[in-house]
Amino acid sequence: MKLRLFIAALTLVFSSLSFALELSEAKQEGLVGEQTNGYLGVIKSSPEVAKLVEEINALRKAKYAELAAKNGITLQQVEKLAAKKAYEKTETGHYLKNNGEWIKK
């Protein structure tokens, strides 16, 4: 039961963050992508992209820490689960980091 609630909360994190206009545009334009650590990465750098990634990653980390504490698991475990979920939810044509390289899904 706890795991189901945890997964539901994790899904909510990605749903709410994915609807931000700036993030969806950045993903669509190939400026950012999902990484294996549960956070966004910069593909094409600019001050605006760096700021967006920093803000989104700060929100994610805060939520991950909250979920970890709530579920009695480590931050690293949440990050790993979040990365898996993000990879599954990444739309075709958006980027994922795989073995240190950006690939289009």
PDB file of C-alpha atoms in Angstrom, residues 17-83:
ATOM      1  CA  LEU A  17       6.286  19.574 -13.612  1.00  0.00           C
ATOM      2  CA  SER A  18       5.684  18.371 -17.152  1.00  0.00           C
ATOM      3  CA  PHE A  19       2.790  20.769 -17.651  1.00  0.00           C
ATOM      4  CA  ALA A  20       4.909  23.850 -17.145  1.00  0.00           C
ATOM      5  CA  LEU A  21       4.968  25.586 -20.517  1.00  0.00           C
ATOM      6  CA  GLU A  22       8.659  26.392 -20.320  1.00  0.00           C
ATOM      7  CA  LEU A  23       9.633  22.807 -19.572  1.00  0.00           C
ATOM      8  CA  SER A  24       7.536  21.280 -22.325  1.00  0.00           C
ATOM      9  CA  GLU A  25       8.930  23.801 -24.814  1.00  0.00           C
ATOM     10  CA  ALA A  26      12.490  23.120 -23.702  1.00  0.00           C
ATOM     11  CA  LYS A  27      11.966  19.370 -24.088  1.00  0.00           C
ATOM     12  CA  GLN A  28      10.289  19.802 -27.472  1.00  0.00           C
ATOM     13  CA  GLU A  29      13.147  21.966 -28.726  1.00  0.00           C
ATOM     14  CA  GLY A  30      15.768  19.488 -27.508  1.00  0.00           C
ATOM     15  CA  LEU A  31      17.252  21.891 -24.970  1.00  0.00           C
ATOM     16  CA  VAL A  32      16.815  19.592 -21.946  1.00  0.00           C
ATOM     17  CA  GLY A  33      16.337  15.920 -21.276  1.00  0.00           C
ATOM     18  CA  GLU A  34      15.834  13.376 -18.531  1.00  0.00           C
ATOM     19  CA  GLN A  35      18.850  11.803 -16.845  1.00  0.00           C
ATOM     20  CA  THR A  36      19.360   8.506 -15.019  1.00  0.00           C
ATOM     21  CA  ASN A  37      19.636  10.363 -11.697  1.00  0.00           C
ATOM     22  CA  GLY A  38      16.021  11.579 -11.712  1.00  0.00           C
ATOM     23  CA  TYR A  39      16.887  15.131 -12.689  1.00  0.00           C
ATOM     24  CA  LEU A  40      16.844  17.191 -15.866  1.00  0.00           C
ATOM     25  CA  GLY A  41      20.019  17.773 -17.790  1.00  0.00           C
ATOM     26  CA  VAL A  42      21.022  20.562 -20.150  1.00  0.00           C
ATOM     27  CA  ILE A  43      21.561  19.548 -23.768  1.00  0.00           C
ATOM     28  CA  LYS A  44      21.937  22.986 -25.369  1.00  0.00           C
ATOM     29  CA  SER A  45      23.136  25.540 -22.876  1.00  0.00           C
ATOM     30  CA  SER A  46      21.933  29.088 -22.441  1.00  0.00           C
ATOM     31  CA  PRO A  47      21.316  31.166 -19.328  1.00  0.00           C
ATOM     32  CA  GLU A  48      17.546  30.613 -19.628  1.00  0.00           C
ATOM     33  CA  VAL A  49      17.914  26.839 -20.024  1.00  0.00           C
ATOM     34  CA  ALA A  50      20.334  26.625 -17.104  1.00  0.00           C
ATOM     35  CA  LYS A  51      17.929  28.601 -14.899  1.00  0.00           C
ATOM     36  CA  LEU A  52      14.974  26.413 -15.893  1.00  0.00           C
ATOM     37  CA  VAL A  53      16.898  23.208 -15.173  1.00  0.00           C
ATOM     38  CA  GLU A  54      18.134  24.568 -11.839  1.00  0.00           C
ATOM     39  CA  GLU A  55      14.599  25.539 -10.769  1.00  0.00           C
ATOM     40  CA  ILE A  56      12.973  22.277 -11.875  1.00  0.00           C
ATOM     41  CA  ASN A  57      15.716  20.183 -10.286  1.00  0.00           C
ATOM     42  CA  ALA A  58      15.402  22.099  -7.003  1.00  0.00           C
ATOM     43  CA  LEU A  59      11.651  21.415  -6.967  1.00  0.00           C
ATOM     44  CA  ARG A  60      12.235  17.765  -7.782  1.00  0.00           C
ATOM     45  CA  LYS A  61      14.887  17.350  -5.093  1.00  0.00           C
ATOM     46  CA  ALA A  62      12.625  18.900  -2.462  1.00  0.00           C
ATOM     47  CA  LYS A  63       9.772  16.603  -3.457  1.00  0.00           C
ATOM     48  CA  TYR A  64      12.064  13.568  -3.578  1.00  0.00           C
ATOM     49  CA  ALA A  65      13.354  14.354  -0.077  1.00  0.00           C
ATOM     50  CA  GLU A  66       9.786  14.682   1.169  1.00  0.00           C
ATOM     51  CA  LEU A  67       8.812  11.355  -0.416  1.00  0.00           C
ATOM     52  CA  ALA A  68      11.913   9.651   0.969  1.00  0.00           C
ATOM     53  CA  ALA A  69      11.189  10.831   4.514  1.00  0.00           C
ATOM     54  CA  LYS A  70       7.511   9.969   4.222  1.00  0.00           C
ATOM     55  CA  ASN A  71       8.240   6.445   2.959  1.00  0.00           C
ATOM     56  CA  GLY A  72      11.286   5.671   5.103  1.00  0.00           C
ATOM     57  CA  ILE A  73      13.658   5.255   2.162  1.00  0.00           C
ATOM     58  CA  THR A  74      16.750   7.116   0.988  1.00  0.00           C
ATOM     59  CA  LEU A  75      16.850  10.079  -1.330  1.00  0.00           C
ATOM     60  CA  GLN A  76      18.915   7.965  -3.745  1.00  0.00           C
ATOM     61  CA  GLN A  77      16.168   5.326  -3.870  1.00  0.00           C
ATOM     62  CA  VAL A  78      13.582   7.976  -4.717  1.00  0.00           C
ATOM     63  CA  GLU A  79      15.863   9.471  -7.378  1.00  0.00           C
ATOM     64  CA  LYS A  80      16.319   6.058  -8.977  1.00  0.00           C
ATOM     65  CA  LEU A  81      12.572   5.385  -9.012  1.00  0.00           C
ATOM     66  CA  ALA A  82      11.923   8.892 -10.339  1.00  0.00           C
ATOM     67  CA  ALA A  83      14.422   8.400 -13.172  1.00  0.00           C
TER      68      ALA A  83
END
